[in-house]
Amino acid sequence: MPRAEAVAVVPTRDSFVTAAVRRAGPAVVTIDTERTVQGAGGAAVPQGLLNDPVFRHFFGLPQVQQPSQRKERGQGSGVIFQADGLILTNAHVVERTDRVTVGLQNGQRLEGKVVGLDRLTDLAVVKLVGNGPWPVAPLGNSDALHVGDWAIAVGNPFGLDNTVTLGIVSSLNRNASKLGITDKRLDLIQTDAAINPGNSGGPLLNADGEVVGINTLVRSGPGAGLGFAIPINRARMIANQLVSTGRVSHAMIGVGLDVVRSADGTSRAAGARVAQIRSGGPADRAGLRPGDVIVAVAGQPVQGPLQVVAAVDRSGVGRPLQLKVIRSGTTVVLEVVPTELNQQPPR
């Protein structure tokens, strides 16, 4: 019987994290911002003759103090997602800034131009001013994520460049409103990979080094140690709109929704109860009434208000959307046409 030959095993110090960061890390950037803030240097400046220094001197009036200015600086992270130098980051990193400077891993520092931002989803696109080629991080599929998958956060927390932290995906579809954030439309990836100030806008990677999220929030105080990222599939859609039009379209039907409770009020039931209706809005025109319970949107059952909002947002503006509602024990099917979120109802 032939002897089996021993196979030499060569030990390696590299891990999957090393490989993932090596693949995407060069495309992770530091974003430094600067803006001018007007500060009141004294009383309000009067108009007419009272603003004339000669007039004020003649009558012994104190000279008018001019408003003071100061520079405010901030820092965040970003990731290059296209070879022409387009960077994904958070809107709160770059909004209301006068100057954006982008730092690359190779030490280059370049001017960045804000292409567009969307406060409702806290996403922005910045373009490098200069000639490439630029390193690009591969984008993954956030819909393929599972709880327990590896999660690698890369960014610049507290200004510490190229910091890598490791954890797992702790939860999916965590709605921002459950975190006390009511002015955003976000369903987030929750992770225990450390995300700290300065990580905002940086990528959350999977084990293959693909970007599956854009880091955006950290939970402080009780429950600290949890971070949140915007799923990359959502971020990609927002980025495409910002690049093509400079703005993002958000759909609405003009309703206020509440959870559905059992008869004794002790438990929740599936669906979303219509609490308020905006006069003249899409839902009003479609015949929706307060007290109706929406149980399905576009043929898909909904468990609560968050699913209704998400379904409307996915459908988009101007596309007819079928709602299945329960009204006084009877099933009613209505068709509503969502409009732009900031659009005023017809008068």
Short mmCIF file of C-alpha atoms in Angstrom, two decimals, residues 45-288:
data_model
loop_
_atom_site.label_atom_id
_atom_site.label_comp_id
_atom_site.label_asym_id
_atom_site.label_seq_id
_atom_site.Cartn_x
_atom_site.Cartn_y
_atom_site.Cartn_z
CA VAL A 45 -26.53 97.23 13.14
CA PRO A 46 -28.88 100.24 12.65
CA GLN A 47 -29.80 101.59 9.27
CA GLY A 48 -29.45 105.00 7.58
CA LEU A 49 -27.55 107.85 9.31
CA LEU A 50 -27.08 105.83 12.49
CA ASN A 51 -24.77 103.56 10.52
CA ASP A 52 -22.53 106.48 9.48
CA PRO A 53 -19.36 106.55 11.69
CA VAL A 54 -19.00 110.39 11.28
CA PHE A 55 -22.60 110.96 12.39
CA ARG A 56 -22.15 108.63 15.38
CA HIS A 57 -18.86 110.35 16.37
CA PHE A 58 -20.44 113.83 16.16
CA PHE A 59 -23.30 112.89 18.50
CA GLY A 60 -21.07 110.85 20.82
CA LEU A 61 -22.71 107.56 19.98
CA PRO A 62 -20.73 104.30 20.37
CA GLN A 63 -19.37 102.87 17.14
CA VAL A 64 -21.30 100.01 15.57
CA GLN A 65 -19.74 96.63 16.17
CA GLN A 66 -19.56 94.49 13.05
CA PRO A 67 -20.64 90.86 13.27
CA SER A 68 -17.71 88.58 14.02
CA GLN A 69 -16.83 85.48 12.03
CA ARG A 70 -15.26 82.22 13.05
CA LYS A 71 -14.20 79.08 11.27
CA GLU A 72 -15.81 75.79 12.24
CA ARG A 73 -14.02 72.60 11.28
CA GLY A 74 -15.35 69.07 11.13
CA GLN A 75 -14.20 65.65 10.04
CA GLY A 76 -15.75 62.46 8.76
CA SER A 77 -15.07 59.55 6.47
CA GLY A 78 -16.09 58.48 2.99
CA VAL A 79 -15.51 55.79 0.40
CA ILE A 80 -14.73 56.15 -3.32
CA PHE A 81 -17.30 54.09 -5.21
CA GLN A 82 -16.63 55.15 -8.80
CA ALA A 83 -13.40 55.46 -10.76
CA ASP A 84 -14.14 59.07 -11.70
CA GLY A 85 -13.64 60.07 -8.05
CA LEU A 86 -17.19 59.95 -6.70
CA ILE A 87 -17.33 59.48 -2.93
CA LEU A 88 -20.23 58.34 -0.74
CA THR A 89 -20.48 59.91 2.71
CA ASN A 90 -23.09 61.22 5.15
CA ALA A 91 -25.03 64.41 4.50
CA HIS A 92 -24.34 65.63 8.04
CA VAL A 93 -20.59 65.45 7.33
CA VAL A 94 -20.63 67.92 4.43
CA GLU A 95 -23.80 70.01 4.69
CA ARG A 96 -23.44 73.79 5.00
CA THR A 97 -19.70 73.66 4.37
CA ASP A 98 -17.57 76.22 2.53
CA ARG A 99 -14.67 73.90 1.86
CA VAL A 100 -14.19 70.13 1.63
CA THR A 101 -10.74 68.52 1.65
CA VAL A 102 -10.34 64.82 0.96
CA GLY A 103 -7.39 62.83 2.31
CA LEU A 104 -6.39 59.58 0.62
CA GLN A 105 -4.52 56.70 2.20
CA ASN A 106 -1.43 57.44 0.09
CA GLY A 107 -1.12 60.86 1.73
CA GLN A 108 -2.68 62.93 -1.08
CA ARG A 109 -4.98 65.76 -0.02
CA LEU A 110 -7.36 67.06 -2.66
CA GLU A 111 -10.28 69.43 -2.94
CA GLY A 112 -13.72 67.85 -2.92
CA LYS A 113 -16.89 69.24 -4.45
CA VAL A 114 -20.30 68.36 -3.00
CA VAL A 115 -22.37 66.97 -5.89
CA GLY A 116 -25.54 66.73 -3.81
CA LEU A 117 -26.91 65.64 -0.47
CA ASP A 118 -30.15 64.29 0.94
CA ARG A 119 -30.90 65.07 4.58
CA LEU A 120 -33.81 62.64 4.78
CA THR A 121 -31.51 59.65 4.22
CA ASP A 122 -28.33 61.36 5.52
CA LEU A 123 -26.40 60.60 2.34
CA ALA A 124 -24.18 62.78 0.16
CA VAL A 125 -21.94 62.44 -2.88
CA VAL A 126 -18.62 64.32 -3.11
CA LYS A 127 -16.41 64.43 -6.21
CA LEU A 128 -12.64 64.62 -6.12
CA VAL A 129 -11.26 67.60 -8.01
CA GLY A 130 -8.32 66.25 -9.98
CA ASN A 131 -7.27 63.53 -12.35
CA GLY A 132 -7.25 59.87 -11.34
CA PRO A 133 -7.04 57.02 -11.48
CA TRP A 134 -8.57 56.61 -8.03
CA PRO A 135 -8.87 53.46 -5.93
CA VAL A 136 -12.44 52.12 -5.89
CA ALA A 137 -14.12 49.94 -3.26
CA PRO A 138 -16.34 47.13 -4.57
CA LEU A 139 -20.02 47.46 -3.64
CA GLY A 140 -21.81 44.42 -2.26
CA ASN A 141 -25.47 43.45 -1.87
CA SER A 142 -26.96 44.51 1.46
CA ASP A 143 -30.12 42.49 0.75
CA ALA A 144 -27.99 39.34 1.06
CA LEU A 145 -26.91 40.14 4.63
CA HIS A 146 -27.88 37.91 7.55
CA VAL A 147 -27.77 38.51 11.29
CA GLY A 148 -24.47 37.06 12.50
CA ASP A 149 -22.50 37.90 9.33
CA TRP A 150 -19.10 39.49 9.87
CA ALA A 151 -19.08 43.30 9.82
CA ILE A 152 -15.91 45.38 9.39
CA ALA A 153 -16.06 49.13 9.95
CA VAL A 154 -13.35 51.27 8.37
CA GLY A 155 -12.92 55.01 8.90
CA ASN A 156 -11.29 57.76 10.87
CA PRO A 157 -12.80 57.85 14.37
CA PHE A 158 -11.58 60.80 16.44
CA GLY A 159 -9.28 61.72 13.52
CA LEU A 160 -7.36 58.43 13.78
CA ASP A 161 -6.87 57.55 10.11
CA ASN A 162 -7.47 54.08 8.70
CA THR A 163 -8.97 52.54 11.81
CA VAL A 164 -10.51 49.07 11.42
CA THR A 165 -12.97 47.48 13.86
CA LEU A 166 -14.59 44.06 13.68
CA GLY A 167 -17.98 42.76 14.79
CA ILE A 168 -21.08 41.11 13.45
CA VAL A 169 -24.36 42.21 11.93
CA SER A 170 -26.53 42.43 15.07
CA SER A 171 -29.84 43.26 13.40
CA LEU A 172 -31.30 44.31 10.06
CA ASN A 173 -33.97 46.83 9.04
CA ARG A 174 -33.66 48.78 12.30
CA ASN A 175 -35.85 51.82 11.72
CA ALA A 176 -34.35 55.18 12.68
CA SER A 177 -37.55 56.26 14.44
CA LYS A 178 -36.99 53.49 16.99
CA LEU A 179 -33.73 55.24 17.86
CA GLY A 180 -35.54 58.52 18.47
CA ILE A 181 -34.65 59.94 15.04
CA THR A 182 -37.91 61.13 13.53
CA ASP A 183 -36.63 63.34 10.71
CA LYS A 184 -34.99 60.54 8.67
CA ARG A 185 -36.26 57.80 6.39
CA LEU A 186 -33.81 55.05 7.23
CA ASP A 187 -33.88 51.32 7.84
CA LEU A 188 -30.44 50.57 9.22
CA ILE A 189 -27.96 47.75 9.64
CA GLN A 190 -27.15 47.37 13.32
CA THR A 191 -23.66 46.18 14.24
CA ASP A 192 -21.46 45.79 17.29
CA ALA A 193 -18.38 46.75 15.26
CA ALA A 194 -17.13 49.90 16.99
CA ILE A 195 -18.34 53.06 15.22
CA ASN A 196 -17.30 56.37 16.75
CA PRO A 197 -17.36 60.08 15.82
CA GLY A 198 -15.32 60.47 12.64
CA ASN A 199 -16.43 57.05 11.33
CA SER A 200 -19.51 58.73 9.84
CA GLY A 201 -19.62 58.22 6.09
CA GLY A 202 -17.08 55.40 6.09
CA PRO A 203 -17.86 51.91 4.79
CA LEU A 204 -19.14 48.85 6.58
CA LEU A 205 -17.59 45.84 4.84
CA ASN A 206 -18.55 42.20 4.64
CA ALA A 207 -16.04 39.35 4.96
CA ASP A 208 -15.22 39.63 1.24
CA GLY A 209 -14.22 43.29 1.50
CA GLU A 210 -17.36 44.56 -0.24
CA VAL A 211 -19.14 47.69 0.97
CA VAL A 212 -22.51 46.67 2.42
CA GLY A 213 -23.27 49.85 4.35
CA ILE A 214 -22.35 53.47 5.03
CA ASN A 215 -21.68 54.08 8.73
CA THR A 216 -23.92 56.81 10.04
CA LEU A 217 -24.85 56.54 13.74
CA VAL A 218 -23.50 55.42 17.07
CA ARG A 219 -25.66 54.76 20.11
CA SER A 220 -24.33 56.61 23.16
CA GLY A 221 -25.37 56.39 26.78
CA PRO A 222 -27.39 53.33 27.83
CA GLY A 223 -27.00 50.66 25.18
CA ALA A 224 -23.70 52.09 23.99
CA GLY A 225 -21.58 49.86 21.81
CA LEU A 226 -24.07 49.66 18.96
CA GLY A 227 -23.44 51.25 15.58
CA PHE A 228 -25.71 51.72 12.60
CA ALA A 229 -25.11 51.83 8.85
CA ILE A 230 -27.24 52.70 5.82
CA PRO A 231 -27.60 49.61 3.57
CA ILE A 232 -25.54 50.03 0.42
CA ASN A 233 -28.43 49.09 -1.88
CA ARG A 234 -30.34 52.07 -0.53
CA ALA A 235 -27.25 54.28 -0.64
CA ARG A 236 -26.55 53.30 -4.25
CA MET A 237 -30.07 54.35 -5.33
CA ILE A 238 -29.76 57.69 -3.53
CA ALA A 239 -26.28 58.30 -4.98
CA ASN A 240 -27.52 57.64 -8.53
CA GLN A 241 -30.23 60.29 -8.11
CA LEU A 242 -27.81 62.80 -6.61
CA VAL A 243 -25.33 62.31 -9.45
CA SER A 244 -27.96 62.55 -12.20
CA THR A 245 -30.16 65.37 -10.85
CA GLY A 246 -28.48 66.77 -7.72
CA ARG A 247 -31.53 65.93 -5.60
CA VAL A 248 -33.56 62.96 -4.37
CA SER A 249 -37.24 62.28 -4.89
CA HIS A 250 -39.21 60.94 -1.90
CA ALA A 251 -42.76 59.70 -2.20
CA MET A 252 -45.62 60.34 0.25
CA ILE A 253 -49.36 59.68 0.37
CA GLY A 254 -50.28 62.20 3.07
CA VAL A 255 -51.27 60.10 6.07
CA GLY A 256 -50.34 59.83 9.72
CA LEU A 257 -50.11 56.18 10.76
CA ASP A 258 -50.26 54.39 14.08
CA VAL A 259 -49.86 50.80 15.24
CA VAL A 260 -52.91 48.53 15.39
CA ARG A 261 -53.71 47.22 18.86
CA SER A 262 -55.90 44.37 20.03
CA ALA A 263 -59.34 45.09 21.43
CA ASP A 264 -58.03 45.17 25.00
CA GLY A 265 -55.01 47.25 23.96
CA THR A 266 -52.47 44.77 25.30
CA SER A 267 -50.86 43.61 22.06
CA ARG A 268 -50.17 44.73 18.52
CA ALA A 269 -51.82 43.37 15.42
CA ALA A 270 -50.63 43.40 11.80
CA GLY A 271 -51.30 46.45 9.71
CA ALA A 272 -51.18 50.23 10.14
CA ARG A 273 -54.08 52.34 11.39
CA VAL A 274 -54.74 55.63 9.61
CA ALA A 275 -54.69 58.28 12.35
CA GLN A 276 -54.65 61.45 10.23
CA ILE A 277 -55.15 62.38 6.60
CA ARG A 278 -53.67 65.42 4.91
CA SER A 279 -56.44 67.42 3.29
CA GLY A 280 -56.14 67.38 -0.49
CA GLY A 281 -53.29 64.85 -0.38
CA PRO A 282 -53.06 61.58 -2.35
CA ALA A 283 -54.69 59.45 0.38
CA ASP A 284 -57.54 61.96 0.77
CA ARG A 285 -58.17 61.94 -2.98
CA ALA A 286 -58.07 58.13 -3.05
CA GLY A 287 -60.83 57.90 -0.43
CA LEU A 288 -58.80 56.71 2.56
#
